[in-house]
Amino acid sequence: MRKITIIGGGFAGLTAAVTAAETGAKVTLYESHHTLGGRARTAEGPYLTNEGPHAIYDGGPHWTWLRQRGLLGELAPLPFREAAKLRFHHKGALRRIPPLGLLRQSFRTADQAPVDEDFRTWATRLAGPDAARAAASYSGVALYHHDPGALSARFVQERLHRAASVPAEAHFIKGGWGRLIERMAARAWETGVRIETSSRVDGLGDLPRGAGPVVVATSLPAAARLLGDPSLTWESGRTVLFDLALRSRRGRKGDPFAISDLDAPGWVERFTTQDPSLAPAGEELIQAQLPIGPGEAKADGVAHAERLLDLGFADWRERAVWRREAVSNGRTGAVDRPGTTWRDRPAIDRGDGVYLAGDQVAAPGVLAEVSFTSAVEAVSLAMRADLRTKPLDLKHA
């Protein structure tokens, strides 16, 4: 039986482990944390938070893969009347309808946008400066960067188009992404994957002899340290994570579902709108992941969140029963500057039987799709390389 080793037990690592085991390989997965999930972990109650808002888009290949294996589980639908409570912060005021120029820009597909020009310049030429700024800010919900307008027009337009799609591509796992990780872990066990938690691997020399090809499914900085390769770098976002629990507001109007800031990238969402199980009865869970620039501090992101809350969530300070704030560095996926695409990111195949998987490597997609696609490709490359030296087991082919 062919062997393969996976380092990292997040979404990418579990995808790689299940994919490899389904080919008949003998798989061992090492995870340094005592639980699986990586950034997809869901905190234990009473507030079921993730490391930032977590949505899953139905337009990517991971959706079909998960559904075919019964791993998606129950989704948390957004009621139509609640979806109508989406508000837009534009030119200093809270509005019900976004600018027409933003809507027109969102209809354009990514293949209409240039790779080698920044989004701000391209969108301004087509829609004017106001619409370009609003569109760039709205796209922040899917890329978490403090200046989306400075990024590649192709990169930003793909995220804008998909984030603004009707019907919505974004869906939410009931109970948080941790439930999805639990189902993926169970599938891994069923297919024979050996999972070693609380097992830190500091270098490939720590692995036992005969470990087979290795898929490194960690963050890119962690992979660089593990492999001793400082070239493994790519730009990502820097954000403030803002979690807040409020007593539910009584009355006919209630709280908005979400506030999209079109003056600066920012999105605040009431996640109990679609999934009341995320907080105790009578409470609302609000999460935000607000980009901050290189010269900004956590306090700047927190102040941004509070300004949006002041606009849309009446008496939120008096109603607050719990809050948490943190800074997240380089943990929001890759961003592409003008002149670059996903193909320019660190390659999956690192040579000598080592492969990368994760959300900052050379694979297409949006958010978790990059992790999924790179994991499947890493296993495919590893198995093909291994078959050059070992005969194929036709029983599992």
mmCIF file of C-alpha atoms in Angstrom:
data_model
loop_
_atom_site.group_PDB
_atom_site.id
_atom_site.type_symbol
_atom_site.label_atom_id
_atom_site.label_comp_id
_atom_site.label_asym_id
_atom_site.label_seq_id
_atom_site.Cartn_x
_atom_site.Cartn_y
_atom_site.Cartn_z
ATOM 1 C CA MET A 1 0.000 0.000 0.000
ATOM 2 C CA ARG A 2 1.349 3.427 -0.961
ATOM 3 C CA LYS A 3 2.027 5.815 1.917
ATOM 4 C CA ILE A 4 1.517 9.561 2.150
ATOM 5 C CA THR A 5 2.011 11.974 5.051
ATOM 6 C CA ILE A 6 -0.041 15.106 5.667
ATOM 7 C CA ILE A 7 1.214 17.875 7.956
ATOM 8 C CA GLY A 8 -1.641 20.095 9.114
ATOM 9 C CA GLY A 9 -5.193 19.178 10.058
ATOM 10 C CA GLY A 10 -7.181 22.128 8.786
ATOM 11 C CA PHE A 11 -9.545 22.172 5.826
ATOM 12 C CA ALA A 12 -6.714 21.673 3.313
ATOM 13 C CA GLY A 13 -5.061 18.897 5.319
ATOM 14 C CA LEU A 14 -8.285 16.957 5.831
ATOM 15 C CA THR A 15 -9.188 17.351 2.149
ATOM 16 C CA ALA A 16 -5.779 15.948 1.202
ATOM 17 C CA ALA A 17 -6.066 13.109 3.716
ATOM 18 C CA VAL A 18 -9.513 11.989 2.541
ATOM 19 C CA THR A 19 -8.560 12.330 -1.132
ATOM 20 C CA ALA A 20 -5.419 10.223 -0.665
ATOM 21 C CA ALA A 21 -7.166 7.576 1.445
ATOM 22 C CA GLU A 22 -9.896 7.194 -1.160
ATOM 23 C CA THR A 23 -7.216 6.163 -3.689
ATOM 24 C CA GLY A 24 -6.168 3.353 -1.360
ATOM 25 C CA ALA A 25 -3.129 5.066 0.123
ATOM 26 C CA LYS A 26 -2.054 4.603 3.715
ATOM 27 C CA VAL A 27 -2.311 8.106 5.171
ATOM 28 C CA THR A 28 -0.917 9.607 8.366
ATOM 29 C CA LEU A 29 -1.925 13.146 9.342
ATOM 30 C CA TYR A 30 -0.031 15.196 11.939
ATOM 31 C CA GLU A 31 -1.654 18.183 13.632
ATOM 32 C CA SER A 32 0.260 20.282 16.181
ATOM 33 C CA HIS A 33 -2.896 21.515 17.919
ATOM 34 C CA HIS A 34 -4.906 19.223 20.189
ATOM 35 C CA THR A 35 -7.910 19.603 17.886
ATOM 36 C CA LEU A 36 -8.326 19.610 14.125
ATOM 37 C CA GLY A 37 -9.596 22.502 12.025
ATOM 38 C CA GLY A 38 -6.978 25.243 11.809
ATOM 39 C CA ARG A 39 -8.737 28.520 11.008
ATOM 40 C CA ALA A 40 -11.944 26.531 10.510
ATOM 41 C CA ARG A 41 -12.195 25.629 14.201
ATOM 42 C CA THR A 42 -15.389 26.710 15.904
ATOM 43 C CA ALA A 43 -15.068 27.842 19.510
ATOM 44 C CA GLU A 44 -16.889 25.905 22.192
ATOM 45 C CA GLY A 45 -20.037 27.533 23.556
ATOM 46 C CA PRO A 46 -21.847 29.520 24.511
ATOM 47 C CA TYR A 47 -20.782 31.627 21.483
ATOM 48 C CA LEU A 48 -19.906 29.497 18.451
ATOM 49 C CA THR A 49 -17.425 31.780 16.755
ATOM 50 C CA ASN A 50 -14.864 31.093 14.056
ATOM 51 C CA GLU A 51 -11.642 32.956 13.394
ATOM 52 C CA GLY A 52 -13.490 35.613 11.468
ATOM 53 C CA PRO A 53 -16.719 35.184 9.492
ATOM 54 C CA HIS A 54 -16.763 31.909 7.576
ATOM 55 C CA ALA A 55 -18.900 31.409 4.470
ATOM 56 C CA ILE A 56 -18.747 28.635 1.890
ATOM 57 C CA TYR A 57 -19.407 29.491 -1.758
ATOM 58 C CA ASP A 58 -21.418 27.054 -3.866
ATOM 59 C CA GLY A 59 -19.675 27.966 -7.135
ATOM 60 C CA GLY A 60 -16.461 26.060 -6.419
ATOM 61 C CA PRO A 61 -15.445 22.407 -6.840
ATOM 62 C CA HIS A 62 -15.289 21.847 -3.089
ATOM 63 C CA TRP A 63 -19.074 22.267 -2.881
ATOM 64 C CA THR A 64 -19.702 19.281 -5.150
ATOM 65 C CA TRP A 65 -16.970 17.203 -3.476
ATOM 66 C CA LEU A 66 -18.388 17.800 0.002
ATOM 67 C CA ARG A 67 -21.966 17.230 -1.074
ATOM 68 C CA GLN A 68 -21.164 13.951 -2.840
ATOM 69 C CA ARG A 69 -19.679 12.614 0.412
ATOM 70 C CA GLY A 70 -22.475 13.903 2.627
ATOM 71 C CA LEU A 71 -20.081 16.250 4.412
ATOM 72 C CA LEU A 72 -21.816 19.588 3.905
ATOM 73 C CA GLY A 73 -24.408 18.801 6.518
ATOM 74 C CA GLU A 74 -27.243 21.130 7.365
ATOM 75 C CA LEU A 75 -26.935 24.669 6.048
ATOM 76 C CA ALA A 76 -28.276 27.743 7.809
ATOM 77 C CA PRO A 77 -30.536 29.554 5.319
ATOM 78 C CA LEU A 78 -30.989 33.310 5.408
ATOM 79 C CA PRO A 79 -34.714 34.196 5.512
ATOM 80 C CA PHE A 80 -35.701 36.563 2.725
ATOM 81 C CA ARG A 81 -37.173 39.144 5.092
ATOM 82 C CA GLU A 82 -33.896 39.183 7.015
ATOM 83 C CA ALA A 83 -31.798 39.416 3.836
ATOM 84 C CA ALA A 84 -33.741 42.589 3.083
ATOM 85 C CA LYS A 85 -32.150 44.103 6.205
ATOM 86 C CA LEU A 86 -28.728 44.352 4.565
ATOM 87 C CA ARG A 87 -27.601 47.967 4.876
ATOM 88 C CA PHE A 88 -24.903 49.964 3.077
ATOM 89 C CA HIS A 89 -22.744 52.664 4.628
ATOM 90 C CA HIS A 90 -22.142 55.088 1.778
ATOM 91 C CA LYS A 91 -20.968 58.707 1.933
ATOM 92 C CA GLY A 92 -21.378 58.783 5.691
ATOM 93 C CA ALA A 93 -24.984 57.541 5.837
ATOM 94 C CA LEU A 94 -26.678 54.175 6.217
ATOM 95 C CA ARG A 95 -28.709 53.239 3.127
ATOM 96 C CA ARG A 96 -31.004 50.426 2.034
ATOM 97 C CA ILE A 97 -29.903 50.362 -1.607
ATOM 98 C CA PRO A 98 -26.332 50.351 -2.936
ATOM 99 C CA PRO A 99 -25.253 52.827 -5.624
ATOM 100 C CA LEU A 100 -26.344 51.901 -9.126
ATOM 101 C CA GLY A 101 -22.748 52.076 -10.339
ATOM 102 C CA LEU A 102 -21.739 49.355 -7.854
ATOM 103 C CA LEU A 103 -24.507 47.074 -9.117
ATOM 104 C CA ARG A 104 -23.460 47.591 -12.727
ATOM 105 C CA GLN A 105 -19.819 46.881 -11.887
ATOM 106 C CA SER A 106 -20.732 43.687 -10.043
ATOM 107 C CA PHE A 107 -22.375 42.254 -13.178
ATOM 108 C CA ARG A 108 -19.028 42.143 -14.987
ATOM 109 C CA THR A 109 -17.280 38.788 -14.896
ATOM 110 C CA ALA A 110 -13.625 38.353 -13.992
ATOM 111 C CA ASP A 111 -12.597 37.551 -17.574
ATOM 112 C CA GLN A 112 -13.560 41.110 -18.529
ATOM 113 C CA ALA A 113 -10.973 42.563 -16.141
ATOM 114 C CA PRO A 114 -7.250 42.963 -16.892
ATOM 115 C CA VAL A 115 -4.610 41.204 -14.836
ATOM 116 C CA ASP A 116 -1.909 43.853 -15.177
ATOM 117 C CA GLU A 117 -3.955 46.904 -14.122
ATOM 118 C CA ASP A 118 -5.135 47.788 -10.629
ATOM 119 C CA PHE A 119 -8.847 47.564 -9.914
ATOM 120 C CA ARG A 120 -9.249 51.227 -8.983
ATOM 121 C CA THR A 121 -7.890 52.507 -12.299
ATOM 122 C CA TRP A 122 -9.846 50.012 -14.387
ATOM 123 C CA ALA A 123 -13.167 50.399 -12.548
ATOM 124 C CA THR A 124 -12.876 54.191 -12.487
ATOM 125 C CA ARG A 125 -12.497 54.231 -16.256
ATOM 126 C CA LEU A 126 -15.662 52.144 -16.646
ATOM 127 C CA ALA A 127 -17.906 53.345 -13.828
ATOM 128 C CA GLY A 128 -16.443 56.534 -12.390
ATOM 129 C CA PRO A 129 -14.514 57.126 -9.146
ATOM 130 C CA ASP A 130 -17.459 56.849 -6.734
ATOM 131 C CA ALA A 131 -18.665 53.518 -8.101
ATOM 132 C CA ALA A 132 -15.088 52.221 -8.267
ATOM 133 C CA ARG A 133 -14.506 53.050 -4.620
ATOM 134 C CA ALA A 134 -17.800 51.477 -3.536
ATOM 135 C CA ALA A 135 -17.141 48.339 -5.579
ATOM 136 C CA ALA A 136 -13.632 47.959 -4.180
ATOM 137 C CA SER A 137 -14.909 48.348 -0.632
ATOM 138 C CA TYR A 138 -17.753 45.881 -1.151
ATOM 139 C CA SER A 139 -15.316 43.263 -2.470
ATOM 140 C CA GLY A 140 -13.579 43.407 0.906
ATOM 141 C CA VAL A 141 -16.146 40.923 2.223
ATOM 142 C CA ALA A 142 -14.328 38.243 0.205
ATOM 143 C CA LEU A 143 -10.684 39.384 0.319
ATOM 144 C CA TYR A 144 -10.076 41.213 3.644
ATOM 145 C CA HIS A 145 -7.528 43.726 2.352
ATOM 146 C CA HIS A 146 -7.281 47.348 3.458
ATOM 147 C CA ASP A 147 -6.890 48.654 -0.135
ATOM 148 C CA PRO A 148 -8.654 46.382 -2.657
ATOM 149 C CA GLY A 149 -8.419 49.071 -5.329
ATOM 150 C CA ALA A 150 -4.642 48.616 -5.477
ATOM 151 C CA LEU A 151 -4.899 44.905 -6.298
ATOM 152 C CA SER A 152 -5.156 43.242 -9.697
ATOM 153 C CA ALA A 153 -8.439 44.104 -11.421
ATOM 154 C CA ARG A 154 -8.949 40.455 -12.432
ATOM 155 C CA PHE A 155 -8.447 39.261 -8.853
ATOM 156 C CA VAL A 156 -10.826 41.804 -7.304
ATOM 157 C CA GLN A 157 -13.502 41.527 -9.982
ATOM 158 C CA GLU A 158 -13.795 37.773 -9.499
ATOM 159 C CA ARG A 159 -14.513 38.284 -5.809
ATOM 160 C CA LEU A 160 -16.840 41.225 -6.389
ATOM 161 C CA HIS A 161 -18.865 39.328 -8.989
ATOM 162 C CA ARG A 162 -19.245 36.253 -6.833
ATOM 163 C CA ALA A 163 -19.885 38.095 -3.555
ATOM 164 C CA ALA A 164 -22.666 40.136 -5.200
ATOM 165 C CA SER A 165 -24.244 37.235 -7.118
ATOM 166 C CA VAL A 166 -28.010 36.704 -7.082
ATOM 167 C CA PRO A 167 -28.988 34.207 -5.831
ATOM 168 C CA ALA A 168 -26.205 34.393 -3.278
ATOM 169 C CA GLU A 169 -23.289 31.974 -3.631
ATOM 170 C CA ALA A 170 -22.332 32.345 0.038
ATOM 171 C CA HIS A 171 -23.798 29.810 2.460
ATOM 172 C CA PHE A 172 -23.262 29.027 6.120
ATOM 173 C CA ILE A 173 -22.730 25.715 7.885
ATOM 174 C CA LYS A 174 -25.210 25.306 10.723
ATOM 175 C CA GLY A 175 -23.362 25.266 14.013
ATOM 176 C CA GLY A 176 -20.215 26.772 12.491
ATOM 177 C CA TRP A 177 -17.419 25.412 10.340
ATOM 178 C CA GLY A 178 -16.326 23.176 13.195
ATOM 179 C CA ARG A 179 -19.255 20.901 12.357
ATOM 180 C CA LEU A 180 -17.917 20.522 8.828
ATOM 181 C CA ILE A 181 -14.465 19.703 10.216
ATOM 182 C CA GLU A 182 -15.984 17.061 12.497
ATOM 183 C CA ARG A 183 -17.650 15.381 9.527
ATOM 184 C CA MET A 184 -14.453 15.526 7.468
ATOM 185 C CA ALA A 185 -12.481 14.027 10.357
ATOM 186 C CA ALA A 186 -15.029 11.227 10.678
ATOM 187 C CA ARG A 187 -14.728 10.554 6.946
ATOM 188 C CA ALA A 188 -10.948 10.451 7.301
ATOM 189 C CA TRP A 189 -11.188 7.881 10.112
ATOM 190 C CA GLU A 190 -13.634 5.799 8.055
ATOM 191 C CA THR A 191 -11.211 5.688 5.127
ATOM 192 C CA GLY A 192 -8.357 4.567 7.358
ATOM 193 C CA VAL A 193 -6.467 7.817 7.932
ATOM 194 C CA ARG A 194 -4.264 7.764 11.016
ATOM 195 C CA ILE A 195 -4.672 11.121 12.764
ATOM 196 C CA GLU A 196 -2.062 12.263 15.282
ATOM 197 C CA THR A 197 -3.112 15.427 17.137
ATOM 198 C CA SER A 198 -0.791 17.337 19.493
ATOM 199 C CA SER A 199 2.010 16.164 17.178
ATOM 200 C CA ARG A 200 4.201 19.045 16.113
ATOM 201 C CA VAL A 201 6.518 18.482 13.138
ATOM 202 C CA ASP A 202 9.369 21.015 13.092
ATOM 203 C CA GLY A 203 11.191 19.555 10.110
ATOM 204 C CA LEU A 204 10.883 16.731 7.615
ATOM 205 C CA GLY A 205 13.636 14.942 9.524
ATOM 206 C CA ASP A 206 11.148 14.443 12.368
ATOM 207 C CA LEU A 207 9.061 12.095 10.207
ATOM 208 C CA PRO A 208 9.589 8.323 10.436
ATOM 209 C CA ARG A 209 11.418 6.501 7.681
ATOM 210 C CA GLY A 210 9.219 5.433 4.786
ATOM 211 C CA ALA A 211 6.697 8.247 5.351
ATOM 212 C CA GLY A 212 6.209 8.546 1.589
ATOM 213 C CA PRO A 213 5.368 11.825 -0.184
ATOM 214 C CA VAL A 214 4.598 14.716 2.175
ATOM 215 C CA VAL A 215 1.818 17.277 1.781
ATOM 216 C CA VAL A 216 2.467 20.363 3.911
ATOM 217 C CA ALA A 217 -1.001 21.801 4.584
ATOM 218 C CA THR A 218 -0.105 24.579 7.007
ATOM 219 C CA SER A 219 -0.051 28.349 6.724
ATOM 220 C CA LEU A 220 2.571 29.579 4.284
ATOM 221 C CA PRO A 221 4.826 31.100 6.996
ATOM 222 C CA ALA A 222 4.686 27.801 8.919
ATOM 223 C CA ALA A 223 5.543 25.888 5.738
ATOM 224 C CA ALA A 224 8.514 28.206 5.134
ATOM 225 C CA ARG A 225 9.851 27.465 8.621
ATOM 226 C CA LEU A 226 9.241 23.738 8.369
ATOM 227 C CA LEU A 227 10.937 23.433 4.979
ATOM 228 C CA GLY A 228 13.633 26.010 5.689
ATOM 229 C CA ASP A 229 12.603 27.909 2.554
ATOM 230 C CA PRO A 230 12.269 31.697 3.053
ATOM 231 C CA SER A 231 11.073 32.084 -0.550
ATOM 232 C CA LEU A 232 7.667 30.744 0.498
ATOM 233 C CA THR A 233 5.969 34.094 0.919
ATOM 234 C CA TRP A 234 2.909 35.791 -0.538
ATOM 235 C CA GLU A 235 0.890 38.810 0.460
ATOM 236 C CA SER A 236 -2.210 38.349 2.591
ATOM 237 C CA GLY A 237 -4.470 40.584 4.648
ATOM 238 C CA ARG A 238 -4.099 42.044 8.126
ATOM 239 C CA THR A 239 -7.368 42.307 9.998
ATOM 240 C CA VAL A 240 -9.031 42.952 13.317
ATOM 241 C CA LEU A 241 -11.396 40.215 14.466
ATOM 242 C CA PHE A 242 -14.338 41.689 16.342
ATOM 243 C CA ASP A 243 -16.849 39.375 18.034
ATOM 244 C CA LEU A 244 -19.829 40.722 19.939
ATOM 245 C CA ALA A 245 -22.877 39.259 21.691
ATOM 246 C CA LEU A 246 -25.941 41.447 22.276
ATOM 247 C CA ARG A 247 -29.230 40.928 24.007
ATOM 248 C CA SER A 248 -31.839 40.623 21.266
ATOM 249 C CA ARG A 249 -33.596 43.844 20.464
ATOM 250 C CA ARG A 250 -37.326 43.777 20.992
ATOM 251 C CA GLY A 251 -39.586 45.594 18.629
ATOM 252 C CA ARG A 252 -40.757 45.422 15.050
ATOM 253 C CA LYS A 253 -37.611 46.689 13.330
ATOM 254 C CA GLY A 254 -34.912 44.765 15.131
ATOM 255 C CA ASP A 255 -31.258 44.804 14.090
ATOM 256 C CA PRO A 256 -29.929 44.755 10.518
ATOM 257 C CA PHE A 257 -28.678 41.506 9.055
ATOM 258 C CA ALA A 258 -25.383 43.092 8.026
ATOM 259 C CA ILE A 259 -23.741 46.418 7.266
ATOM 260 C CA SER A 260 -21.455 46.717 4.254
ATOM 261 C CA ASP A 261 -19.161 49.732 4.429
ATOM 262 C CA LEU A 262 -18.777 51.198 0.936
ATOM 263 C CA ASP A 263 -16.631 54.112 2.130
ATOM 264 C CA ALA A 264 -13.853 51.805 3.397
ATOM 265 C CA PRO A 265 -13.610 47.991 3.302
ATOM 266 C CA GLY A 266 -15.635 46.608 6.189
ATOM 267 C CA TRP A 267 -18.483 44.207 6.854
ATOM 268 C CA VAL A 268 -20.355 43.622 10.138
ATOM 269 C CA GLU A 269 -22.819 40.727 10.227
ATOM 270 C CA ARG A 270 -25.353 39.328 12.675
ATOM 271 C CA PHE A 271 -24.730 35.621 12.246
ATOM 272 C CA THR A 272 -27.637 34.522 14.428
ATOM 273 C CA THR A 273 -29.878 35.898 11.678
ATOM 274 C CA GLN A 274 -29.475 32.624 9.813
ATOM 275 C CA ASP A 275 -28.300 30.391 12.668
ATOM 276 C CA PRO A 276 -29.755 31.172 16.127
ATOM 277 C CA SER A 277 -27.841 28.204 17.584
ATOM 278 C CA LEU A 278 -24.605 30.250 17.529
ATOM 279 C CA ALA A 279 -25.602 32.105 20.725
ATOM 280 C CA PRO A 280 -27.803 31.468 23.768
ATOM 281 C CA ALA A 281 -31.526 32.128 23.428
ATOM 282 C CA GLY A 282 -32.344 35.803 23.560
ATOM 283 C CA GLU A 283 -28.904 36.870 22.319
ATOM 284 C CA GLU A 284 -27.400 37.826 18.968
ATOM 285 C CA LEU A 285 -23.876 37.010 17.751
ATOM 286 C CA ILE A 286 -22.192 39.642 15.601
ATOM 287 C CA GLN A 287 -18.853 39.080 13.882
ATOM 288 C CA ALA A 288 -16.648 41.344 11.819
ATOM 289 C CA GLN A 289 -13.223 41.021 10.241
ATOM 290 C CA LEU A 290 -12.049 44.537 9.420
ATOM 291 C CA PRO A 291 -8.902 45.150 7.340
ATOM 292 C CA ILE A 292 -6.228 47.434 8.754
ATOM 293 C CA GLY A 293 -3.280 48.939 6.903
ATOM 294 C CA PRO A 294 0.405 48.458 7.715
ATOM 295 C CA GLY A 295 0.509 51.574 9.901
ATOM 296 C CA GLU A 296 -2.747 50.927 11.740
ATOM 297 C CA ALA A 297 -3.315 49.278 15.121
ATOM 298 C CA LYS A 298 -6.003 47.047 16.551
ATOM 299 C CA ALA A 299 -7.692 50.129 18.009
ATOM 300 C CA ASP A 300 -8.241 51.486 14.484
ATOM 301 C CA GLY A 301 -10.100 48.364 13.393
ATOM 302 C CA VAL A 302 -12.129 48.293 16.601
ATOM 303 C CA ALA A 303 -13.082 51.954 16.130
ATOM 304 C CA HIS A 304 -14.216 51.151 12.565
ATOM 305 C CA ALA A 305 -16.457 48.355 13.846
ATOM 306 C CA GLU A 306 -17.914 50.573 16.563
ATOM 307 C CA ARG A 307 -18.740 53.327 14.065
ATOM 308 C CA LEU A 308 -20.723 50.872 11.958
ATOM 309 C CA LEU A 309 -22.470 49.486 15.036
ATOM 310 C CA ASP A 310 -23.403 53.000 16.127
ATOM 311 C CA LEU A 311 -25.115 53.528 12.785
ATOM 312 C CA GLY A 312 -27.150 50.318 12.653
ATOM 313 C CA PHE A 313 -27.429 48.605 16.022
ATOM 314 C CA ALA A 314 -29.444 50.743 18.431
ATOM 315 C CA ASP A 315 -28.207 50.819 22.042
ATOM 316 C CA TRP A 316 -25.638 48.154 21.303
ATOM 317 C CA ARG A 317 -23.333 49.228 24.113
ATOM 318 C CA GLU A 318 -26.088 48.808 26.716
ATOM 319 C CA ARG A 319 -27.129 45.476 25.206
ATOM 320 C CA ALA A 320 -23.615 44.003 24.989
ATOM 321 C CA VAL A 321 -23.043 40.901 27.139
ATOM 322 C CA TRP A 322 -19.726 39.702 25.660
ATOM 323 C CA ARG A 323 -17.082 40.899 23.246
ATOM 324 C CA ARG A 324 -13.675 39.831 21.998
ATOM 325 C CA GLU A 325 -11.051 41.511 19.821
ATOM 326 C CA ALA A 326 -7.868 40.228 18.194
ATOM 327 C CA VAL A 327 -5.484 40.969 15.329
ATOM 328 C CA SER A 328 -5.005 38.418 12.559
ATOM 329 C CA ASN A 329 -1.888 38.664 10.386
ATOM 330 C CA GLY A 330 -1.639 36.925 7.029
ATOM 331 C CA ARG A 331 -4.475 34.489 7.688
ATOM 332 C CA THR A 332 -7.068 35.619 5.133
ATOM 333 C CA GLY A 333 -5.736 33.998 1.971
ATOM 334 C CA ALA A 334 -3.602 35.265 -0.878
ATOM 335 C CA VAL A 335 -4.091 38.615 -2.609
ATOM 336 C CA ASP A 336 -2.724 39.266 -6.083
ATOM 337 C CA ARG A 337 -1.104 42.550 -7.086
ATOM 338 C CA PRO A 338 -1.373 43.888 -10.669
ATOM 339 C CA GLY A 339 0.573 41.702 -13.057
ATOM 340 C CA THR A 340 0.174 38.537 -10.983
ATOM 341 C CA THR A 341 -2.343 35.695 -10.818
ATOM 342 C CA TRP A 342 -2.724 32.581 -8.710
ATOM 343 C CA ARG A 343 -0.201 30.876 -11.004
ATOM 344 C CA ASP A 344 2.529 33.167 -9.663
ATOM 345 C CA ARG A 345 2.082 32.089 -6.043
ATOM 346 C CA PRO A 346 4.363 29.430 -4.475
ATOM 347 C CA ALA A 347 4.109 26.216 -6.500
ATOM 348 C CA ILE A 348 2.388 23.155 -5.076
ATOM 349 C CA ASP A 349 5.177 20.795 -6.149
ATOM 350 C CA ARG A 350 8.316 21.662 -4.157
ATOM 351 C CA GLY A 351 10.348 18.727 -5.451
ATOM 352 C CA ASP A 352 11.782 15.706 -3.615
ATOM 353 C CA GLY A 353 8.315 14.399 -2.824
ATOM 354 C CA VAL A 354 7.130 17.518 -0.976
ATOM 355 C CA TYR A 355 3.916 19.341 -1.887
ATOM 356 C CA LEU A 356 2.116 22.431 -0.565
ATOM 357 C CA ALA A 357 -1.580 22.942 0.113
ATOM 358 C CA GLY A 358 -3.338 25.966 1.561
ATOM 359 C CA ASP A 359 -4.956 29.279 0.728
ATOM 360 C CA GLN A 360 -1.796 31.106 -0.424
ATOM 361 C CA VAL A 361 -0.392 28.667 -2.977
ATOM 362 C CA ALA A 362 -0.700 28.310 -6.751
ATOM 363 C CA ALA A 363 -4.298 27.151 -7.102
ATOM 364 C CA PRO A 364 -7.448 28.886 -8.397
ATOM 365 C CA GLY A 365 -10.576 29.795 -6.490
ATOM 366 C CA VAL A 366 -11.987 32.076 -3.831
ATOM 367 C CA LEU A 367 -11.267 31.705 -0.107
ATOM 368 C CA ALA A 368 -11.516 28.021 0.954
ATOM 369 C CA GLU A 369 -11.621 26.915 -2.685
ATOM 370 C CA VAL A 370 -7.888 27.617 -2.948
ATOM 371 C CA SER A 371 -7.187 25.319 0.000
ATOM 372 C CA PHE A 372 -9.370 22.598 -1.482
ATOM 373 C CA THR A 373 -8.023 22.791 -5.028
ATOM 374 C CA SER A 374 -4.400 22.848 -3.892
ATOM 375 C CA ALA A 375 -4.957 19.870 -1.579
ATOM 376 C CA VAL A 376 -6.483 17.734 -4.324
ATOM 377 C CA GLU A 377 -3.751 18.740 -6.767
ATOM 378 C CA ALA A 378 -1.029 18.020 -4.198
ATOM 379 C CA VAL A 379 -2.331 14.501 -3.653
ATOM 380 C CA SER A 380 -2.707 13.921 -7.390
ATOM 381 C CA LEU A 381 0.894 14.982 -8.014
ATOM 382 C CA ALA A 382 2.154 12.908 -5.101
ATOM 383 C CA MET A 383 0.339 9.783 -6.226
ATOM 384 C CA ARG A 384 1.496 10.156 -9.812
ATOM 385 C CA ALA A 385 5.091 10.617 -8.720
ATOM 386 C CA ASP A 386 4.852 7.636 -6.378
ATOM 387 C CA LEU A 387 3.466 5.429 -9.144
ATOM 388 C CA ARG A 388 6.660 5.913 -11.134
ATOM 389 C CA THR A 389 8.461 3.806 -8.548
ATOM 390 C CA LYS A 390 5.635 1.583 -7.246
ATOM 391 C CA PRO A 391 3.104 -0.526 -9.172
ATOM 392 C CA LEU A 392 -0.507 0.599 -9.158
ATOM 393 C CA ASP A 393 -2.843 -1.303 -6.828
ATOM 394 C CA LEU A 394 -5.640 -2.025 -9.297
ATOM 395 C CA LYS A 395 -7.960 -2.975 -6.464
ATOM 396 C CA HIS A 396 -8.144 0.700 -5.430
ATOM 397 C CA ALA A 397 -7.449 2.435 -8.744
#
